[in-house]
Every structure is written in C-alpha cells, then in structure tokens.
GROMACS .gro file of C-alpha atoms in nm:
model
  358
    1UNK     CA    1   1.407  -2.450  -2.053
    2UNK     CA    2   1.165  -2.183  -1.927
    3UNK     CA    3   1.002  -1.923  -2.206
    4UNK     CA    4   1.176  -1.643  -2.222
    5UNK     CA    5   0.909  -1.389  -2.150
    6UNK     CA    6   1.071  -1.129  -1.927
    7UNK     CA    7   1.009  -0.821  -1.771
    8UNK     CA    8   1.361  -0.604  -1.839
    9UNK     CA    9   1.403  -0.364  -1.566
   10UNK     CA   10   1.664  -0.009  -1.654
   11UNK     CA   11   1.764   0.074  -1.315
   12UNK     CA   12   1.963   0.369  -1.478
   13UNK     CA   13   1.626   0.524  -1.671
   14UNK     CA   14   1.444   0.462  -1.319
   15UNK     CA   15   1.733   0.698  -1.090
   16UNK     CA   16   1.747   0.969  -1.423
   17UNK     CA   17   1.335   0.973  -1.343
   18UNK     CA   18   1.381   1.018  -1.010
   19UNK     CA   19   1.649   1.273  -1.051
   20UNK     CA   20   1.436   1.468  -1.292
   21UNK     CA   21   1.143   1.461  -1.021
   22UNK     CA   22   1.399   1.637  -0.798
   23UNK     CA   23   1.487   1.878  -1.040
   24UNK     CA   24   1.116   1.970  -1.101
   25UNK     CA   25   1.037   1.990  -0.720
   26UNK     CA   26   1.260   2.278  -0.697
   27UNK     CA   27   1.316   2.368  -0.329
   28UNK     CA   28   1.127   2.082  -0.199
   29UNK     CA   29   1.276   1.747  -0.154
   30UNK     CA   30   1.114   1.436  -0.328
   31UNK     CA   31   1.033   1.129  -0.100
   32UNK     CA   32   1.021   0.809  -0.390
   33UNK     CA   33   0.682   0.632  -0.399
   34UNK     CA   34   0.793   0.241  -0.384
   35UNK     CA   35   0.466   0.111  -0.294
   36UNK     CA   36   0.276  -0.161  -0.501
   37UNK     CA   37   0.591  -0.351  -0.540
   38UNK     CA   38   0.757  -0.074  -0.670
   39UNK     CA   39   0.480  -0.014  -0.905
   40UNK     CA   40   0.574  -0.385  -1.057
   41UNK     CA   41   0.912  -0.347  -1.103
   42UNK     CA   42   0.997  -0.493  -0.724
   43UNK     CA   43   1.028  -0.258  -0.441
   44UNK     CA   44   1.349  -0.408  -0.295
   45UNK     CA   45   1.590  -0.351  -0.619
   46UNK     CA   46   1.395   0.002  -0.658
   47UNK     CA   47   1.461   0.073  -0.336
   48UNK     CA   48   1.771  -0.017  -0.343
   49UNK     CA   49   1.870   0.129  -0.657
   50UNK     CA   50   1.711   0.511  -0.485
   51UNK     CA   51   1.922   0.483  -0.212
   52UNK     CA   52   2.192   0.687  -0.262
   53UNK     CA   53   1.930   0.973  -0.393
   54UNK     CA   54   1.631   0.935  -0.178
   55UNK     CA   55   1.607   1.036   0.162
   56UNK     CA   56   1.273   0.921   0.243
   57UNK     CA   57   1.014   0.645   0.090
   58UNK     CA   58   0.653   0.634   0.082
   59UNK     CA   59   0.471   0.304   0.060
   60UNK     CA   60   0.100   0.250   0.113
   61UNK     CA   61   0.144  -0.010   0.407
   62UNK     CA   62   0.320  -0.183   0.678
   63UNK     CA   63   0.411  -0.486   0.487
   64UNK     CA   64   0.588  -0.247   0.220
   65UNK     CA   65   0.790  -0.067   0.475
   66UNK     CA   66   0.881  -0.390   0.626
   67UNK     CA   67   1.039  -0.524   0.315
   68UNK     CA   68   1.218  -0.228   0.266
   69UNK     CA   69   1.341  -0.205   0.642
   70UNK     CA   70   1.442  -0.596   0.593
   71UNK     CA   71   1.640  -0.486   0.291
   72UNK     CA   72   1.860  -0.316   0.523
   73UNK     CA   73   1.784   0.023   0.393
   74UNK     CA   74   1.753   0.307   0.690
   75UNK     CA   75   1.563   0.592   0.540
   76UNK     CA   76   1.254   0.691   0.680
   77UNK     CA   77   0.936   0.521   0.550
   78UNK     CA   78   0.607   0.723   0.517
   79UNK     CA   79   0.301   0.486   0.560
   80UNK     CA   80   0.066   0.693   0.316
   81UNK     CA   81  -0.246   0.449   0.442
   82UNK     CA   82  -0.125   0.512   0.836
   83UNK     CA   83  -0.166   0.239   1.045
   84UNK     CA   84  -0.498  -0.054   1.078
   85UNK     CA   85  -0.428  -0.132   1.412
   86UNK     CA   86  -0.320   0.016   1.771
   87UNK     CA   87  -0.034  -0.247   1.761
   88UNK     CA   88   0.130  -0.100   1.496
   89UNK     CA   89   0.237   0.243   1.623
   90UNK     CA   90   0.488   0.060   1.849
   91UNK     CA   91   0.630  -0.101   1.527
   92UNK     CA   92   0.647   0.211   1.371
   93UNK     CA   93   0.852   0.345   1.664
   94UNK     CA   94   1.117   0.081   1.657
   95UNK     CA   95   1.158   0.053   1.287
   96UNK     CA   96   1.164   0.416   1.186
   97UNK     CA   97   0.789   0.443   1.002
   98UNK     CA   98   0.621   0.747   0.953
   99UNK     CA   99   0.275   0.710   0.990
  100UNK     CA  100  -0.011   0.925   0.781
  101UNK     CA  101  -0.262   0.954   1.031
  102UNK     CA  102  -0.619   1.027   0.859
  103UNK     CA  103  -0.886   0.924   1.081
  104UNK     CA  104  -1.017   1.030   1.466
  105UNK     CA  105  -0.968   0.615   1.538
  106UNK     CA  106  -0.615   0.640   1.457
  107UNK     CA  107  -0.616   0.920   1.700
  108UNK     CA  108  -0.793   0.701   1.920
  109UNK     CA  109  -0.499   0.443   1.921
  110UNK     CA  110  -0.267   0.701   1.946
  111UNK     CA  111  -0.395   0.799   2.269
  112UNK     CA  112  -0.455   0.462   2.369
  113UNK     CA  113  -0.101   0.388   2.347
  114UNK     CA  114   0.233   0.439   2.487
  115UNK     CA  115   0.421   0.455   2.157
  116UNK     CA  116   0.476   0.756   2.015
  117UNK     CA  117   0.567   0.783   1.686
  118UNK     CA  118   0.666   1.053   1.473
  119UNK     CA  119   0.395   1.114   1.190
  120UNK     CA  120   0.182   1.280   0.982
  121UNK     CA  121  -0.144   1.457   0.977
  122UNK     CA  122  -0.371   1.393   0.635
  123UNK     CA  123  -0.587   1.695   0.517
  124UNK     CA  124  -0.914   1.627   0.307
  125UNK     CA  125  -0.897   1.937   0.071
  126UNK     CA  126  -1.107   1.762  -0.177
  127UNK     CA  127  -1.000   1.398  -0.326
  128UNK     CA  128  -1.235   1.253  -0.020
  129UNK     CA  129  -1.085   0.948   0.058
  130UNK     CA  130  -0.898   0.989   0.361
  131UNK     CA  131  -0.794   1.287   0.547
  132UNK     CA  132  -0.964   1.566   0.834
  133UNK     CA  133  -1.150   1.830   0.700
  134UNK     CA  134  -0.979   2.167   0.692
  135UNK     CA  135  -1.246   2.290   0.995
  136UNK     CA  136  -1.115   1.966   1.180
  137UNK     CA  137  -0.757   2.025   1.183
  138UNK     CA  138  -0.715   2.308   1.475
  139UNK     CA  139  -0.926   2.075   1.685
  140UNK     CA  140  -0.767   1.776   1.570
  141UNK     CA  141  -0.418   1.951   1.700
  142UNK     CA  142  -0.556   2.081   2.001
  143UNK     CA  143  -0.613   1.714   2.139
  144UNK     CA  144  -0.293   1.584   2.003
  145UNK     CA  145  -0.161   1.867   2.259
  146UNK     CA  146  -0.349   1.737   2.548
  147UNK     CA  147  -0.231   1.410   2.481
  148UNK     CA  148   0.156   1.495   2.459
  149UNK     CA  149   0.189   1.410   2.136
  150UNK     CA  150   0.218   1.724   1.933
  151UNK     CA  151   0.563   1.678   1.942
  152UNK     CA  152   0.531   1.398   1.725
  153UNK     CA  153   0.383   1.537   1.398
  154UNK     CA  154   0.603   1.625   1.159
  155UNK     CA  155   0.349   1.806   0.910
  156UNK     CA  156   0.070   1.818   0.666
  157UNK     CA  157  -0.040   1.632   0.365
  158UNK     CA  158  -0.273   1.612   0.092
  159UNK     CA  159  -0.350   1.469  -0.236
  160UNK     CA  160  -0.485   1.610  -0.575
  161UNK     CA  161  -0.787   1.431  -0.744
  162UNK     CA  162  -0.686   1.614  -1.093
  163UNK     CA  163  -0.352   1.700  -1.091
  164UNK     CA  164  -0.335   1.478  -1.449
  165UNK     CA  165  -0.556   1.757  -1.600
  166UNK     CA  166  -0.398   2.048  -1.670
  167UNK     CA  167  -0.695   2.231  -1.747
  168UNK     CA  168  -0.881   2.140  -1.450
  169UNK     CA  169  -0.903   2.448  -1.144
  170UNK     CA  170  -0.920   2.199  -0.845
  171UNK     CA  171  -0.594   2.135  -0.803
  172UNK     CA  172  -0.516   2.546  -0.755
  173UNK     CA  173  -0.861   2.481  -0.540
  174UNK     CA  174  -0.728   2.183  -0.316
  175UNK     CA  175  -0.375   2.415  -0.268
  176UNK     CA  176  -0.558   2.693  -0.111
  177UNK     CA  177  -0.722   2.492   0.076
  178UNK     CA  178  -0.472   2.323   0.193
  179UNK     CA  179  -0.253   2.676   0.264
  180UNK     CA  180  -0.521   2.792   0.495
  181UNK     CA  181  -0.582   2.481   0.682
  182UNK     CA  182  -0.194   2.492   0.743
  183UNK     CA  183  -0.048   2.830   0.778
  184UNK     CA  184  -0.125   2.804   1.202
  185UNK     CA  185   0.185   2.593   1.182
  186UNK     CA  186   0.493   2.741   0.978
  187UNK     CA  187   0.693   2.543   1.174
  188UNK     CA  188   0.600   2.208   1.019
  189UNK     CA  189   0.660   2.048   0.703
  190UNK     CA  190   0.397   2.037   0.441
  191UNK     CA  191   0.388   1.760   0.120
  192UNK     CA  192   0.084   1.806  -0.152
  193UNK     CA  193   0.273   1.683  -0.522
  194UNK     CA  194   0.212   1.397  -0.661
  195UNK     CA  195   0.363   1.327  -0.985
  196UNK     CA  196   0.130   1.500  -1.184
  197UNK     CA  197   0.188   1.861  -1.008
  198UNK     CA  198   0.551   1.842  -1.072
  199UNK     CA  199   0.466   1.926  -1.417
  200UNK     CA  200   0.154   2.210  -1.319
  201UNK     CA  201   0.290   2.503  -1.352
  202UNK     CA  202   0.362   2.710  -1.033
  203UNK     CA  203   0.257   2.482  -0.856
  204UNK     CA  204   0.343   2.488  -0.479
  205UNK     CA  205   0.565   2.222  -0.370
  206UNK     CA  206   0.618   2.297  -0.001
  207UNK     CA  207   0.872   2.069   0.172
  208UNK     CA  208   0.851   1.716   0.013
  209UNK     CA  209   0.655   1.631  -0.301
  210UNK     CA  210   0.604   1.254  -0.372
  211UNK     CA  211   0.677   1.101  -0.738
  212UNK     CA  212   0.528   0.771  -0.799
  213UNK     CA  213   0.444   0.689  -1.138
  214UNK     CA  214   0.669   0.946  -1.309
  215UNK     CA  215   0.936   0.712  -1.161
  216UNK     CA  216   0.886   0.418  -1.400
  217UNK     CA  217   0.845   0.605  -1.694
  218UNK     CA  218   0.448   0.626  -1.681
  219UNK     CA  219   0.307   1.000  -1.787
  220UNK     CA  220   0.103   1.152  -1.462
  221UNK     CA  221  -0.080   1.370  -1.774
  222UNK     CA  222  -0.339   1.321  -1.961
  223UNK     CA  223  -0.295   1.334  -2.339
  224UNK     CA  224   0.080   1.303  -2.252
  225UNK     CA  225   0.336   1.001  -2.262
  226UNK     CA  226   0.607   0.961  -2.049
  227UNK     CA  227   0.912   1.010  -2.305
  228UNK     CA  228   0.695   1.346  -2.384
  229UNK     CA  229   0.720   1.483  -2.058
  230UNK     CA  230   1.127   1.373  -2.073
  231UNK     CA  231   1.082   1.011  -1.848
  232UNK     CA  232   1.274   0.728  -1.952
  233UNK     CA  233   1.116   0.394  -1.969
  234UNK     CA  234   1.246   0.192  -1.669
  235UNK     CA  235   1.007  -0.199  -1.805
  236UNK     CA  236   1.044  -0.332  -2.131
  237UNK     CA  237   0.789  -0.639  -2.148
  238UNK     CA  238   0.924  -0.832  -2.387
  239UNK     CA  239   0.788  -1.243  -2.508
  240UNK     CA  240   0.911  -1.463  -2.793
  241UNK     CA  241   0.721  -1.507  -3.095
  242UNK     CA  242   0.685  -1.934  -3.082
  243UNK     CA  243   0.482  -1.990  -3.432
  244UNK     CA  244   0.436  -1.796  -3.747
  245UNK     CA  245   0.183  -1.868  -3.996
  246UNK     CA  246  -0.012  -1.718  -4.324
  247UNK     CA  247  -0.333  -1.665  -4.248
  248UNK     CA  248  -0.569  -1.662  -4.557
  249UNK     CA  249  -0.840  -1.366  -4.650
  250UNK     CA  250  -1.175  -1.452  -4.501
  251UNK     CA  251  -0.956  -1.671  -4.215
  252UNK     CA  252  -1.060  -1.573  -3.849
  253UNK     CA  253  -0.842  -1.486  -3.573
  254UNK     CA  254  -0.871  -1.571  -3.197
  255UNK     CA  255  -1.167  -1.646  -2.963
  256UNK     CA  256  -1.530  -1.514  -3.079
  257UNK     CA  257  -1.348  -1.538  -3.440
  258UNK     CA  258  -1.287  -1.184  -3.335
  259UNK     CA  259  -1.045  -1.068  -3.618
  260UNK     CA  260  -1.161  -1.120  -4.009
  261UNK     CA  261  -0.886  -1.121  -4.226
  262UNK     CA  262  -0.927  -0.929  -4.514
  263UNK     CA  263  -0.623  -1.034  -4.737
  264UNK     CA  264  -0.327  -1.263  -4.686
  265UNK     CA  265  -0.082  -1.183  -4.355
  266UNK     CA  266   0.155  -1.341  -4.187
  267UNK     CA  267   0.057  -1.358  -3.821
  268UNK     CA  268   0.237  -1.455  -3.503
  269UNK     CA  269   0.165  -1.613  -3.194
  270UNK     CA  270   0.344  -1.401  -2.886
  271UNK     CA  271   0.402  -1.624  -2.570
  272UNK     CA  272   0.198  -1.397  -2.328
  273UNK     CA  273  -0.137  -1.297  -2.245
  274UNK     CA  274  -0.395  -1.173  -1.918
  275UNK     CA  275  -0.262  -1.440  -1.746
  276UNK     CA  276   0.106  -1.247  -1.777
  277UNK     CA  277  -0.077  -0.896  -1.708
  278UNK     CA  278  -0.106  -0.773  -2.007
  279UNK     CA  279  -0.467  -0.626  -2.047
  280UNK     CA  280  -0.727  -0.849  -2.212
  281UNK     CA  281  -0.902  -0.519  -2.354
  282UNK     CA  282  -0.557  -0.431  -2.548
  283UNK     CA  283  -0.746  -0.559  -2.889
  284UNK     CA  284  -0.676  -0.504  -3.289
  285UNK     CA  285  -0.427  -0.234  -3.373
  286UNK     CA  286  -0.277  -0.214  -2.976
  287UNK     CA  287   0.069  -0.163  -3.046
  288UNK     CA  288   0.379  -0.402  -3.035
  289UNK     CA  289   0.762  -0.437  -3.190
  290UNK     CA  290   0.959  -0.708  -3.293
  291UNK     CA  291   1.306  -0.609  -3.377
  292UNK     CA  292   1.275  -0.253  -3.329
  293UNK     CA  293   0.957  -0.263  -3.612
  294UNK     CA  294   0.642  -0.141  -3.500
  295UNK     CA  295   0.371  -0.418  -3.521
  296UNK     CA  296  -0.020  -0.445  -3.395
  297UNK     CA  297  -0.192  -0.689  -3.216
  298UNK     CA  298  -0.496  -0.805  -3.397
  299UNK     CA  299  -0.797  -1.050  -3.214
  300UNK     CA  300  -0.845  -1.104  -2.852
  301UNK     CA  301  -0.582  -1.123  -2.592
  302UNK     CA  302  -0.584  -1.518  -2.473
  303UNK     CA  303  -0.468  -1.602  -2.121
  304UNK     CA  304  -0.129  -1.718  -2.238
  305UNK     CA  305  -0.101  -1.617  -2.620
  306UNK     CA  306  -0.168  -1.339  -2.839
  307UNK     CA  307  -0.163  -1.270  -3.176
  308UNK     CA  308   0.033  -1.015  -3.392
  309UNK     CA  309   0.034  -0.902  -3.787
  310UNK     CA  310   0.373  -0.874  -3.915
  311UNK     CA  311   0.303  -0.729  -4.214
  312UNK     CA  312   0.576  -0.452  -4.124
  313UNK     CA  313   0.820  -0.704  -3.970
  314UNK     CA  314   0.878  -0.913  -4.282
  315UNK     CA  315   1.204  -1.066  -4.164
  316UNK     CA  316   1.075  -1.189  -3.788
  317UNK     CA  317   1.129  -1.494  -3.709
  318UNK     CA  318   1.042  -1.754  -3.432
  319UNK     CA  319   1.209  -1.667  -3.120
  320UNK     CA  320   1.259  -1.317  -3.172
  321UNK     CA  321   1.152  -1.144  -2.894
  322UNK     CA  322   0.865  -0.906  -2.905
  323UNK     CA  323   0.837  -0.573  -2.711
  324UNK     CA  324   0.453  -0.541  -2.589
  325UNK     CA  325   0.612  -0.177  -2.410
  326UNK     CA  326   0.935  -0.037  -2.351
  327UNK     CA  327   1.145   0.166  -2.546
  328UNK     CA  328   1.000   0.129  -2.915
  329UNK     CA  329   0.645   0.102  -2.763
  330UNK     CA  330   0.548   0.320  -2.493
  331UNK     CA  331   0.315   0.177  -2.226
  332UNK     CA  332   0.098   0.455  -2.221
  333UNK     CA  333   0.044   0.374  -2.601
  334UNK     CA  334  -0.064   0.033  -2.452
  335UNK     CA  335  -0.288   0.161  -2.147
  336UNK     CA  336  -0.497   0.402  -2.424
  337UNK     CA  337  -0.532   0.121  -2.630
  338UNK     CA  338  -0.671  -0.095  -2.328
  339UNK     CA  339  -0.906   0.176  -2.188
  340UNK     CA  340  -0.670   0.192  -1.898
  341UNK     CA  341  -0.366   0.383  -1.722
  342UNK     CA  342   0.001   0.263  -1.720
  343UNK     CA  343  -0.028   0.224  -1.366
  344UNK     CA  344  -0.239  -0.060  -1.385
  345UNK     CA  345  -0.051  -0.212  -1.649
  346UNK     CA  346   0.312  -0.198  -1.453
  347UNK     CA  347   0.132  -0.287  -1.125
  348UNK     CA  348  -0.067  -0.562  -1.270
  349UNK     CA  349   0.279  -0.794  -1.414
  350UNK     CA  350   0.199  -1.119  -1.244
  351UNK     CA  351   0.432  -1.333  -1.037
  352UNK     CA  352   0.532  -1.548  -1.322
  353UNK     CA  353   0.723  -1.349  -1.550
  354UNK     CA  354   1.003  -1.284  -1.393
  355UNK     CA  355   1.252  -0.918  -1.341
  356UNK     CA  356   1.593  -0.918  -1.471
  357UNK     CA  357   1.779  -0.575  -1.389
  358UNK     CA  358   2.009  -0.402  -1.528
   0.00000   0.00000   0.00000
C-alpha cells in the first residue's frame, strides 16, 4: 500500500479566510488569488470551494485561468501577468479573462489585433517589476483612445513591495502615488491590496483588493503568524513515523554526522523529506507534532526521510502520523525555521504527496 504521507486540505478554514479577507476589505470587494495551484493546495477544489463567495479570481497566467474556466466555473479571471502573446487576447475574449496589461508591447498587440478584451491597466508606483510609470499613464490612455479601445479597461492596479512591514512608509508612498496617477478617471475601478494591506491600518482599499496568501492560512506580516492575525490553517502536512530507535550519547545523526547526541533519545525516522517539499534548511529544533505533542527535528533534512527527537512524545509509536505544519504547528513556525516564507513552503508540495479535502 502507498505511505501515507498526505497533504490534508480544510476547505472550511480556507472559505472562513476568505470571508475574513472580505470583512477586512470593507467597501471593496475581494477577488481570491488561486494562482500557483492554489498556492499548493490545487486551484480547481479552491476554486471550487470560493465559488459561491468569490466573484472574481486572479491567477498569474493563461494556463491557470484555463483550468479554472475548464472546471466549469464562470467568474471572471484576472491574468495578473497579462498576456505573452498577441494570440492570446482573442482567448481572453471568448473565455471571459481579464487581462493586466503592463507593458507598451502588450499595447502593441492590442492594437495589432481585432480582439478586444476587457482589461486592466498596471501602474509602477514603486515594486518595479511590471507596470507604466505614473508620468506614462495619461499618454498610455490617450492611445488606447485612438485605438478604440478605451472602452475596454476596466481600471487601475498596483502592488506593494512592503506591505508585510508595518513599519515601513512605502506602502502610504506607493498609495499616493497611485491616487494621483488615477484620480483623471473616477469612473474606473481601482485594486492596490494585497494580503498584507488588509491588515495596514487605513489603508485604502478602492474597489477590489486581492488576498492570496492570507487565504491558506499563511501570515502576509512580518513577525506575525497566521492564527495571530485570526487565519485558520487550510494544509496540515502530515507523514508516518516508520522506525523508532535509541540513539546513544556521542551517536551522530544524519548526513555530515550533522546532529551530536549529547545523552540518550529516542529518535524517529518521518517518511518525508526535500524531495516531498519540505525545506532542506528546516534543521535541529524546526518544529513538528506527533499526536498533538510538540516535537523538533534534529540533523539534516534527507530527500525522503527526516529525523525527529521524541523526547516529549514518549508514547509515539510507528505509524503515528506526524504533523510537519498544520494546526499544532504553524507553517510560518516552519518557514522561520527554514530561512524562508510560508509561501514557498505551500507552493513548493511536490506532485507526489497527494491532497485529500475535506
């Protein structure tokens, strides 16, 4: 039979994050951010599981609005990336995709062609990515009128660079920016908030703000976890322990003998490693649970394996399974440990461990 190590998916916690993102955009309606497979968890059941909330989606690409098109949902789909090809504005038109258009080529194509989406025009107020610069955005209108298509934009957006710092002044920088670049057009929607600015305060939220991350549970903040800022944990990553040994004081653990064992411990072997997703820099002391006991890892992450101390879990046994995040665990306790963000660890869940939801 195949291991057992599963990625548990809480369908329930994931709509209760997405209703609390409404909540917090106040006036503004929030669009749910589905892109990168649903930030792991699988962008068809996430979609699906939205759809009686959400009235639009935002993924980063074509491919992502197809499956969610092909899962026979109709909301519209914002492209966040736009579209890589002339070709794909026609697609757009007959499948009901919103294009962010950031770049004078894209313009290009847009003139180029017949198809005439609707869509949206990105503003560069600071992140500098993508976008037109605030001086380029009365120009970039005025052609979009001599083409005929200034019917077709629906509005303005942005993104923060440091939203996640509440102490940081660009993100009241990158707003006023943004308002003066803007305020030509009152008639047109406007969308700046990411998931971090639902939780700055006064922040301006315009039309349609855009929760990603906050959705699964993941804090947008730094120096906060998601239960902290109220989000429930939608994955619970979860592998069985398949041996248990004592390992004896002045023993080694792992590759490069990386752990020295100072006295007696039990220690058990977790069936899941880098080659799972889990990070390879989550070392000694990252945090784990076996039967709702807090536990640490201890050595090097292997490709397949890891190792816990069970000191604290002194009745585990083989086959239990073993949180690595979820709801004893947080995964933003995991992503500090690892020198990383829970977006890369939810994102980075590889193909063979599979999603069960609930």
């Amino acid at each position: 039979m195949p291991r057992s190590t599963v990625a548990r998916i809480d369908l329930e916690a994931l709509r209760q994050n997405f209703r609390l993102a409404s909540e917090r955009a106040g006036t503004a309606q929030a669009m749910a951010v589905v892109k990168a497979d649903g930030y792991g968890h699988g962008i068809v059941p996430v979609a699906k599981a939205l759809a009686a909330d959400a009235q639009k989606y935002a993924v980063a690409c074509l491919e992502e609005a197809f499956a969610i098109r092909d899962a026979g949902l109709r909301q519209p789909v914002v492209m966040l990336q736009g579209v890589h090809a002339e070709g794909d504005l026609e697609l757009c038109v007959r499948r009901g995709f919103e294009p962010v258009l950031h770049s004078h080529q894209q313009i290009d194509w847009l003139a180029q062609s017949e198809a005439r989406p609707t869509f949206w025009i990105k503003i560069n107020t600071g992140m500098n990515r993508l976008g037109f610069l605030p001086a380029e955005v009365e120009d970039v209108m005025t052609r979009l009128d001599s083409m005929g298509a200034r019917s077709g934009v629906l509005g303005f957006i942005t993104h923060f660079a440091c939203a996640d710092d509440l102490d940081s002044p660009m993100t009241a920088e990158q707003t006023a920016r943004f308002e003066e670049a803007t305020v030509p057009w009152p008639e047109l929607m406007r969308s700046v908030a990411n998931s971090a600015a639902h939780f700055v305060p006064g922040q301006a939220m315009y039309d349609w703000s855009r929760p990603g991350i906050m959705l699964y549970g993941g804090s947008p903040l730094v120096g906060k976890t998601g239960p902290e800022l109220g989000l429930k944990p939608v994955m619970s990553l979860e592998a069985p322990l398949i041996s248990i040994r004592t390992v004896r004081a002045g023993e080694t653990v792992g590759y490069g003998a990386g752990f020295l064992v100072d006295r007696d411990i039990r220690m058990g072997m977790v069936a899941v490693g880098y080659g799972d997703g889990y990070p390879r820099h989550a070392g000694t002391d990252t945090p784990a649970a076996v039967n709702g006991q807090r536990i640490r890892l201890i050595g090097r992450v292997s490709m397949d394996m890891l190792a816990v101390d069970l000191t604290n879990a002194p009745d585990a046994k083989e086959g239990d399974p073993v949180e690595l995040w979820g709801q004893t665990v947080g995964v933003d306790e995991v992503a500090t440990c690892a020198g990383t963000i829970s977006y890369e660890l939810l994102t980075g869940i590889t193909a063979r461990v599979p999603r069960e939801y609930r």
